[in-house]
């Protein structure tokens, strides 16, 4: 059954951070991923100081700092007129695409002898007091001493365990997002356009690329229903909000929608299976705290698993319980903080002249 010490489901920043942490501790680890290949989407784009400190210990901070940008200026416009420039807060950290974070972690993990196993979909979990058995879609089974579910907000691991994911969310998309090129548009600031009609568009230059991450209020059809994201829709929103002649958006490498979700798992442990990152808590897209909280989860879980798997057997349960006891209150606090930040972002869209800060995420 191809046994290992720890099986990690999910190869996002949380899962890869945990894998690097465990491999550096000499603990055998495997990482499975349902996708068939890595993505190249900017997604979460801000690394805070706490995450960078963790990455320094893991040996991945230097390439990320070299590739990223600190001290981004937010340039706000109202009805096409420039109203102010605001530097990002001192604690905003490093601007860098999520795919670049994952790439650096994968490279580090490969150097430790571990590679992500793509196209491996988790479909079943059974466990006893000694091990977890993970059944994959191809019929194979992986036995592990522990399983870490780092497989995102729609976590299969969490659903298989039947752990409630409590909170609330909106049915309709609050935002369309994507990665696009905008030849001719300055890349020295994060452009943020708002209009007196309501809504707006943000274009953030992603370091190490020639693309911008776009965030915008979705267009609506004649019935008031939000239109799906498309390059044509992005261009119409840009023309309406920015009114900059001669700028044509092109080469969309990522098109998506985002819905407000504020949810948290009622527990982060079920026997030898543990949850981390978005699998345990999802946050509003404000403040850059979603990805960073998952990275910090991974560091805490690495310590707990190391203690549980290398220490006295009698202390294993206490070590795993301590992880949940530490991280559940943190997740609850971050959810409250990001919900408040999101309300400020919404207020910025409604009354942009107030200069409300729009955080990294």
mmCIF file of N, CA, C and O in Angstrom, residues 108-188:
data_model
loop_
_atom_site.group_PDB
_atom_site.id
_atom_site.type_symbol
_atom_site.label_atom_id
_atom_site.label_comp_id
_atom_site.label_asym_id
_atom_site.label_seq_id
_atom_site.Cartn_x
_atom_site.Cartn_y
_atom_site.Cartn_z
ATOM 1 N N UNK A 108 12.026 23.420 -3.659
ATOM 2 C CA UNK A 108 12.686 23.065 -2.392
ATOM 3 C C UNK A 108 12.355 21.629 -2.007
ATOM 4 O O UNK A 108 13.230 20.867 -1.576
ATOM 5 N N UNK A 109 11.109 21.253 -2.190
ATOM 6 C CA UNK A 109 10.678 19.902 -1.833
ATOM 7 C C UNK A 109 11.372 18.868 -2.717
ATOM 8 O O UNK A 109 11.798 17.808 -2.232
ATOM 9 N N UNK A 110 11.510 19.160 -4.002
ATOM 10 C CA UNK A 110 12.207 18.246 -4.904
ATOM 11 C C UNK A 110 13.655 18.066 -4.470
ATOM 12 O O UNK A 110 14.215 16.963 -4.558
ATOM 13 N N UNK A 111 14.273 19.152 -3.985
ATOM 14 C CA UNK A 111 15.635 19.062 -3.481
ATOM 15 C C UNK A 111 15.748 18.182 -2.244
ATOM 16 O O UNK A 111 16.832 17.686 -1.927
ATOM 17 N N UNK A 112 14.618 17.991 -1.569
ATOM 18 C CA UNK A 112 14.573 17.117 -0.394
ATOM 19 C C UNK A 112 14.125 15.708 -0.759
ATOM 20 O O UNK A 112 13.884 14.881 0.116
ATOM 21 N N UNK A 113 13.976 15.462 -2.066
ATOM 22 C CA UNK A 113 13.656 14.116 -2.530
ATOM 23 C C UNK A 113 12.181 13.790 -2.624
ATOM 24 O O UNK A 113 11.819 12.612 -2.740
ATOM 25 N N UNK A 114 11.321 14.807 -2.602
ATOM 26 C CA UNK A 114 9.873 14.562 -2.642
ATOM 27 C C UNK A 114 9.277 15.338 -3.812
ATOM 28 O O UNK A 114 9.557 16.527 -3.982
ATOM 29 N N UNK A 115 8.443 14.686 -4.605
ATOM 30 C CA UNK A 115 7.765 15.345 -5.722
ATOM 31 C C UNK A 115 6.256 15.165 -5.585
ATOM 32 O O UNK A 115 5.785 14.132 -5.110
ATOM 33 N N UNK A 116 5.539 16.174 -5.996
ATOM 34 C CA UNK A 116 4.075 16.115 -5.946
ATOM 35 C C UNK A 116 3.584 15.047 -6.925
ATOM 36 O O UNK A 116 4.055 14.966 -8.065
ATOM 37 N N UNK A 117 2.631 14.245 -6.466
ATOM 38 C CA UNK A 117 2.042 13.197 -7.293
ATOM 39 C C UNK A 117 0.733 13.735 -7.887
ATOM 40 O O UNK A 117 -0.301 13.757 -7.220
ATOM 41 N N UNK A 118 0.805 14.191 -9.140
ATOM 42 C CA UNK A 118 -0.346 14.812 -9.800
ATOM 43 C C UNK A 118 -1.303 13.751 -10.337
ATOM 44 O O UNK A 118 -0.917 12.614 -10.607
ATOM 45 N N UNK A 119 -2.560 14.169 -10.492
ATOM 46 C CA UNK A 119 -3.577 13.254 -10.994
ATOM 47 C C UNK A 119 -3.965 12.189 -9.995
ATOM 48 O O UNK A 119 -4.529 11.156 -10.372
ATOM 49 N N UNK A 120 -3.709 12.433 -8.718
ATOM 50 C CA UNK A 120 -4.035 11.475 -7.660
ATOM 51 C C UNK A 120 -5.187 12.042 -6.836
ATOM 52 O O UNK A 120 -4.985 12.948 -6.028
ATOM 53 N N UNK A 121 -6.381 11.537 -7.063
ATOM 54 C CA UNK A 121 -7.584 12.078 -6.419
ATOM 55 C C UNK A 121 -8.013 11.221 -5.239
ATOM 56 O O UNK A 121 -8.261 10.018 -5.385
ATOM 57 N N UNK A 122 -8.118 11.840 -4.081
ATOM 58 C CA UNK A 122 -8.575 11.165 -2.871
ATOM 59 C C UNK A 122 -10.082 10.934 -2.945
ATOM 60 O O UNK A 122 -10.846 11.863 -3.216
ATOM 61 N N UNK A 123 -10.516 9.686 -2.714
ATOM 62 C CA UNK A 123 -11.956 9.383 -2.755
ATOM 63 C C UNK A 123 -12.454 8.659 -1.506
ATOM 64 O O UNK A 123 -13.667 8.528 -1.318
ATOM 65 N N UNK A 124 -11.562 8.178 -0.662
ATOM 66 C CA UNK A 124 -12.008 7.468 0.529
ATOM 67 C C UNK A 124 -10.969 7.495 1.628
ATOM 68 O O UNK A 124 -9.759 7.564 1.358
ATOM 69 N N UNK A 125 -11.443 7.488 2.877
ATOM 70 C CA UNK A 125 -10.555 7.470 4.039
ATOM 71 C C UNK A 125 -11.077 6.457 5.053
ATOM 72 O O UNK A 125 -12.261 6.483 5.413
ATOM 73 N N UNK A 126 -10.226 5.577 5.503
ATOM 74 C CA UNK A 126 -10.514 4.726 6.657
ATOM 75 C C UNK A 126 -9.319 4.827 7.591
ATOM 76 O O UNK A 126 -8.195 5.084 7.156
ATOM 77 N N UNK A 127 -9.558 4.635 8.862
ATOM 78 C CA UNK A 127 -8.457 4.726 9.811
ATOM 79 C C UNK A 127 -8.739 3.908 11.052
ATOM 80 O O UNK A 127 -9.888 3.563 11.359
ATOM 81 N N UNK A 128 -7.666 3.581 11.762
ATOM 82 C CA UNK A 128 -7.760 2.961 13.074
ATOM 83 C C UNK A 128 -6.770 3.680 13.976
ATOM 84 O O UNK A 128 -6.269 4.750 13.624
ATOM 85 N N UNK A 129 -6.476 3.106 15.112
ATOM 86 C CA UNK A 129 -5.611 3.815 16.061
ATOM 87 C C UNK A 129 -4.154 3.838 15.623
ATOM 88 O O UNK A 129 -3.334 4.550 16.218
ATOM 89 N N UNK A 130 -3.819 3.074 14.560
ATOM 90 C CA UNK A 130 -2.422 2.990 14.137
ATOM 91 C C UNK A 130 -2.127 3.692 12.813
ATOM 92 O O UNK A 130 -1.020 4.188 12.611
ATOM 93 N N UNK A 131 -3.087 3.719 11.885
ATOM 94 C CA UNK A 131 -2.794 4.279 10.575
ATOM 95 C C UNK A 131 -4.064 4.749 9.877
ATOM 96 O O UNK A 131 -5.188 4.429 10.280
ATOM 97 N N UNK A 132 -3.833 5.528 8.811
ATOM 98 C CA UNK A 132 -4.894 5.990 7.917
ATOM 99 C C UNK A 132 -4.674 5.325 6.567
ATOM 100 O O UNK A 132 -3.537 5.191 6.103
ATOM 101 N N UNK A 133 -5.772 4.927 5.932
ATOM 102 C CA UNK A 133 -5.678 4.366 4.587
ATOM 103 C C UNK A 133 -6.467 5.274 3.638
ATOM 104 O O UNK A 133 -7.677 5.446 3.804
ATOM 105 N N UNK A 134 -5.758 5.829 2.689
ATOM 106 C CA UNK A 134 -6.360 6.759 1.732
ATOM 107 C C UNK A 134 -6.580 6.040 0.414
ATOM 108 O O UNK A 134 -5.633 5.558 -0.210
ATOM 109 N N UNK A 135 -7.840 5.977 -0.017
ATOM 110 C CA UNK A 135 -8.173 5.348 -1.284
ATOM 111 C C UNK A 135 -8.201 6.417 -2.371
ATOM 112 O O UNK A 135 -8.818 7.471 -2.217
ATOM 113 N N UNK A 136 -7.539 6.128 -3.499
ATOM 114 C CA UNK A 136 -7.492 7.057 -4.610
ATOM 115 C C UNK A 136 -8.453 6.618 -5.714
ATOM 116 O O UNK A 136 -8.910 5.478 -5.750
ATOM 117 N N UNK A 137 -8.747 7.556 -6.609
ATOM 118 C CA UNK A 137 -9.725 7.291 -7.669
ATOM 119 C C UNK A 137 -9.297 6.151 -8.583
ATOM 120 O O UNK A 137 -10.149 5.486 -9.188
ATOM 121 N N UNK A 138 -7.999 5.895 -8.702
ATOM 122 C CA UNK A 138 -7.522 4.814 -9.570
ATOM 123 C C UNK A 138 -7.573 3.455 -8.887
ATOM 124 O O UNK A 138 -7.138 2.445 -9.453
ATOM 125 N N UNK A 139 -8.090 3.418 -7.654
ATOM 126 C CA UNK A 139 -8.220 2.165 -6.930
ATOM 127 C C UNK A 139 -7.057 1.842 -6.018
ATOM 128 O O UNK A 139 -7.140 0.900 -5.218
ATOM 129 N N UNK A 140 -5.972 2.589 -6.109
ATOM 130 C CA UNK A 140 -4.828 2.342 -5.237
ATOM 131 C C UNK A 140 -5.100 2.871 -3.839
ATOM 132 O O UNK A 140 -5.987 3.700 -3.624
ATOM 133 N N UNK A 141 -4.335 2.384 -2.887
ATOM 134 C CA UNK A 141 -4.479 2.779 -1.488
ATOM 135 C C UNK A 141 -3.109 3.164 -0.944
ATOM 136 O O UNK A 141 -2.115 2.465 -1.193
ATOM 137 N N UNK A 142 -3.061 4.284 -0.233
ATOM 138 C CA UNK A 142 -1.829 4.717 0.430
ATOM 139 C C UNK A 142 -2.052 4.638 1.925
ATOM 140 O O UNK A 142 -3.014 5.206 2.456
ATOM 141 N N UNK A 143 -1.185 3.924 2.615
ATOM 142 C CA UNK A 143 -1.244 3.838 4.071
ATOM 143 C C UNK A 143 -0.278 4.847 4.668
ATOM 144 O O UNK A 143 0.847 5.005 4.188
ATOM 145 N N UNK A 144 -0.723 5.551 5.687
ATOM 146 C CA UNK A 144 0.115 6.554 6.346
ATOM 147 C C UNK A 144 -0.182 6.554 7.835
ATOM 148 O O UNK A 144 -1.285 6.185 8.261
ATOM 149 N N UNK A 145 0.783 7.001 8.598
ATOM 150 C CA UNK A 145 0.549 7.129 10.040
ATOM 151 C C UNK A 145 -0.396 8.287 10.323
ATOM 152 O O UNK A 145 -1.146 8.251 11.288
ATOM 153 N N UNK A 146 -0.354 9.327 9.475
ATOM 154 C CA UNK A 146 -1.274 10.461 9.596
ATOM 155 C C UNK A 146 -1.569 11.005 8.196
ATOM 156 O O UNK A 146 -0.757 10.865 7.273
ATOM 157 N N UNK A 147 -2.729 11.634 8.062
ATOM 158 C CA UNK A 147 -3.139 12.284 6.817
ATOM 159 C C UNK A 147 -3.431 13.746 7.109
ATOM 160 O O UNK A 147 -4.150 14.059 8.070
ATOM 161 N N UNK A 148 -2.882 14.635 6.294
ATOM 162 C CA UNK A 148 -3.148 16.070 6.425
ATOM 163 C C UNK A 148 -3.979 16.523 5.239
ATOM 164 O O UNK A 148 -3.544 16.420 4.088
ATOM 165 N N UNK A 149 -5.187 17.021 5.514
ATOM 166 C CA UNK A 149 -6.056 17.550 4.475
ATOM 167 C C UNK A 149 -5.761 19.025 4.247
ATOM 168 O O UNK A 149 -6.159 19.872 5.051
ATOM 169 N N UNK A 150 -5.055 19.314 3.171
ATOM 170 C CA UNK A 150 -4.694 20.689 2.801
ATOM 171 C C UNK A 150 -5.274 20.982 1.420
ATOM 172 O O UNK A 150 -4.629 21.625 0.583
ATOM 173 N N UNK A 151 -6.487 20.489 1.189
ATOM 174 C CA UNK A 151 -7.056 20.463 -0.157
ATOM 175 C C UNK A 151 -8.140 21.503 -0.385
ATOM 176 O O UNK A 151 -9.081 21.285 -1.151
ATOM 177 N N UNK A 152 -8.002 22.668 0.237
ATOM 178 C CA UNK A 152 -8.804 23.827 -0.127
ATOM 179 C C UNK A 152 -10.194 23.894 0.459
ATOM 180 O O UNK A 152 -10.635 23.011 1.201
ATOM 181 N N UNK A 153 -10.893 24.979 0.112
ATOM 182 C CA UNK A 153 -12.197 25.257 0.695
ATOM 183 C C UNK A 153 -13.241 24.201 0.398
ATOM 184 O O UNK A 153 -14.183 24.018 1.167
ATOM 185 N N UNK A 154 -13.102 23.514 -0.724
ATOM 186 C CA UNK A 154 -14.024 22.428 -1.067
ATOM 187 C C UNK A 154 -13.444 21.077 -0.674
ATOM 188 O O UNK A 154 -13.754 20.049 -1.289
ATOM 189 N N UNK A 155 -12.635 21.075 0.349
ATOM 190 C CA UNK A 155 -11.855 19.923 0.785
ATOM 191 C C UNK A 155 -12.596 18.586 0.740
ATOM 192 O O UNK A 155 -13.600 18.381 1.422
ATOM 193 N N UNK A 156 -12.056 17.672 -0.053
ATOM 194 C CA UNK A 156 -12.565 16.298 -0.054
ATOM 195 C C UNK A 156 -12.295 15.638 1.288
ATOM 196 O O UNK A 156 -13.129 14.888 1.807
ATOM 197 N N UNK A 157 -11.123 15.913 1.857
ATOM 198 C CA UNK A 157 -10.778 15.328 3.151
ATOM 199 C C UNK A 157 -11.815 15.684 4.205
ATOM 200 O O UNK A 157 -12.327 14.805 4.913
ATOM 201 N N UNK A 158 -12.148 16.953 4.312
ATOM 202 C CA UNK A 158 -13.134 17.404 5.302
ATOM 203 C C UNK A 158 -14.493 16.761 5.051
ATOM 204 O O UNK A 158 -15.168 16.325 5.991
ATOM 205 N N UNK A 159 -14.901 16.692 3.795
ATOM 206 C CA UNK A 159 -16.200 16.112 3.471
ATOM 207 C C UNK A 159 -16.243 14.623 3.783
ATOM 208 O O UNK A 159 -17.247 14.108 4.295
ATOM 209 N N UNK A 160 -15.153 13.898 3.487
ATOM 210 C CA UNK A 160 -15.109 12.471 3.794
ATOM 211 C C UNK A 160 -15.180 12.210 5.293
ATOM 212 O O UNK A 160 -15.725 11.191 5.730
ATOM 213 N N UNK A 161 -14.648 13.124 6.075
ATOM 214 C CA UNK A 161 -14.696 12.988 7.536
ATOM 215 C C UNK A 161 -16.041 13.419 8.106
ATOM 216 O O UNK A 161 -16.341 13.131 9.268
ATOM 217 N N UNK A 162 -16.842 14.128 7.312
ATOM 218 C CA UNK A 162 -18.131 14.614 7.793
ATOM 219 C C UNK A 162 -18.015 15.746 8.792
ATOM 220 O O UNK A 162 -18.912 15.953 9.623
ATOM 221 N N UNK A 163 -16.948 16.539 8.698
ATOM 222 C CA UNK A 163 -16.752 17.658 9.621
ATOM 223 C C UNK A 163 -17.552 18.858 9.120
ATOM 224 O O UNK A 163 -17.368 19.292 7.977
ATOM 225 N N UNK A 164 -18.441 19.420 9.928
ATOM 226 C CA UNK A 164 -19.230 20.587 9.489
ATOM 227 C C UNK A 164 -18.329 21.774 9.167
ATOM 228 O O UNK A 164 -17.285 21.982 9.806
ATOM 229 N N UNK A 165 -18.756 22.548 8.163
ATOM 230 C CA UNK A 165 -18.033 23.745 7.732
ATOM 231 C C UNK A 165 -18.984 24.915 7.920
ATOM 232 O O UNK A 165 -19.724 25.284 7.018
ATOM 233 N N UNK A 166 -18.958 25.489 9.114
ATOM 234 C CA UNK A 166 -19.996 26.430 9.509
ATOM 235 C C UNK A 166 -19.638 27.857 9.124
ATOM 236 O O UNK A 166 -18.471 28.241 9.083
ATOM 237 N N UNK A 167 -20.670 28.633 8.851
ATOM 238 C CA UNK A 167 -20.497 30.031 8.488
ATOM 239 C C UNK A 167 -21.530 30.426 7.470
ATOM 240 O O UNK A 167 -22.631 29.868 7.419
ATOM 241 N N UNK A 168 -21.169 31.377 6.632
ATOM 242 C CA UNK A 168 -22.118 31.842 5.631
ATOM 243 C C UNK A 168 -21.386 32.237 4.364
ATOM 244 O O UNK A 168 -20.177 32.473 4.360
ATOM 245 N N UNK A 169 -22.134 32.287 3.284
ATOM 246 C CA UNK A 169 -21.578 32.675 2.002
ATOM 247 C C UNK A 169 -22.667 33.187 1.088
ATOM 248 O O UNK A 169 -23.857 32.927 1.311
ATOM 249 N N UNK A 170 -22.266 33.931 0.077
ATOM 250 C CA UNK A 170 -23.210 34.493 -0.878
ATOM 251 C C UNK A 170 -23.302 33.597 -2.109
ATOM 252 O O UNK A 170 -22.300 33.046 -2.564
ATOM 253 N N UNK A 171 -24.502 33.463 -2.658
ATOM 254 C CA UNK A 171 -24.705 32.626 -3.834
ATOM 255 C C UNK A 171 -24.121 33.268 -5.092
ATOM 256 O O UNK A 171 -23.568 32.597 -5.940
ATOM 257 N N UNK A 172 -24.279 34.580 -5.212
ATOM 258 C CA UNK A 172 -23.827 35.267 -6.424
ATOM 259 C C UNK A 172 -22.390 35.767 -6.268
ATOM 260 O O UNK A 172 -21.972 36.141 -5.177
ATOM 261 N N UNK A 173 -21.628 35.779 -7.363
ATOM 262 C CA UNK A 173 -20.259 36.274 -7.284
ATOM 263 C C UNK A 173 -20.210 37.751 -6.904
ATOM 264 O O UNK A 173 -20.974 38.556 -7.426
ATOM 265 N N UNK A 174 -19.312 38.074 -5.985
ATOM 266 C CA UNK A 174 -19.099 39.470 -5.601
ATOM 267 C C UNK A 174 -18.043 40.124 -6.470
ATOM 268 O O UNK A 174 -17.935 41.346 -6.515
ATOM 269 N N UNK A 175 -17.269 39.307 -7.183
ATOM 270 C CA UNK A 175 -16.131 39.842 -7.919
ATOM 271 C C UNK A 175 -15.755 38.889 -9.048
ATOM 272 O O UNK A 175 -15.899 37.671 -8.912
ATOM 273 N N UNK A 176 -15.294 39.458 -10.157
ATOM 274 C CA UNK A 176 -14.636 38.672 -11.188
ATOM 275 C C UNK A 176 -13.142 38.954 -11.087
ATOM 276 O O UNK A 176 -12.725 40.075 -10.767
ATOM 277 N N UNK A 177 -12.345 37.940 -11.320
ATOM 278 C CA UNK A 177 -10.906 38.066 -11.148
ATOM 279 C C UNK A 177 -10.202 37.346 -12.294
ATOM 280 O O UNK A 177 -10.780 36.492 -12.964
ATOM 281 N N UNK A 178 -8.951 37.687 -12.502
ATOM 282 C CA UNK A 178 -8.195 37.026 -13.552
ATOM 283 C C UNK A 178 -6.814 37.628 -13.724
ATOM 284 O O UNK A 178 -6.466 38.628 -13.087
ATOM 285 N N UNK A 179 -6.037 36.995 -14.584
ATOM 286 C CA UNK A 179 -4.710 37.493 -14.960
ATOM 287 C C UNK A 179 -4.747 37.895 -16.425
ATOM 288 O O UNK A 179 -5.091 37.074 -17.287
ATOM 289 N N UNK A 180 -4.395 39.137 -16.703
ATOM 290 C CA UNK A 180 -4.415 39.645 -18.080
ATOM 291 C C UNK A 180 -3.203 40.544 -18.311
ATOM 292 O O UNK A 180 -2.602 41.049 -17.365
ATOM 293 N N UNK A 181 -2.879 40.757 -19.559
ATOM 294 C CA UNK A 181 -1.879 41.747 -19.940
ATOM 295 C C UNK A 181 -2.607 43.036 -20.310
ATOM 296 O O UNK A 181 -3.738 43.012 -20.794
ATOM 297 N N UNK A 182 -1.930 44.182 -20.091
ATOM 298 C CA UNK A 182 -2.491 45.489 -20.447
ATOM 299 C C UNK A 182 -1.368 46.357 -21.005
ATOM 300 O O UNK A 182 -0.896 47.284 -20.334
ATOM 301 N N UNK A 183 -0.909 46.058 -22.219
ATOM 302 C CA UNK A 183 0.211 46.819 -22.801
ATOM 303 C C UNK A 183 -0.086 48.319 -22.815
ATOM 304 O O UNK A 183 -1.162 48.753 -23.197
ATOM 305 N N UNK A 184 0.903 49.095 -22.350
ATOM 306 C CA UNK A 184 0.758 50.543 -22.315
ATOM 307 C C UNK A 184 0.350 51.087 -20.967
ATOM 308 O O UNK A 184 0.471 52.291 -20.717
ATOM 309 N N UNK A 185 -0.120 50.226 -20.070
ATOM 310 C CA UNK A 185 -0.520 50.674 -18.737
ATOM 311 C C UNK A 185 0.678 50.598 -17.798
ATOM 312 O O UNK A 185 1.385 49.582 -17.752
ATOM 313 N N UNK A 186 0.928 51.679 -17.041
ATOM 314 C CA UNK A 186 2.069 51.718 -16.135
ATOM 315 C C UNK A 186 2.056 50.603 -15.113
ATOM 316 O O UNK A 186 1.008 50.284 -14.538
ATOM 317 N N UNK A 187 3.228 50.024 -14.868
ATOM 318 C CA UNK A 187 3.335 48.893 -13.941
ATOM 319 C C UNK A 187 3.995 49.282 -12.621
ATOM 320 O O UNK A 187 4.387 48.416 -11.845
ATOM 321 N N UNK A 188 4.103 50.583 -12.353
ATOM 322 C CA UNK A 188 4.763 51.020 -11.130
ATOM 323 C C UNK A 188 3.798 51.219 -9.972
ATOM 324 O O UNK A 188 4.226 51.519 -8.847
#
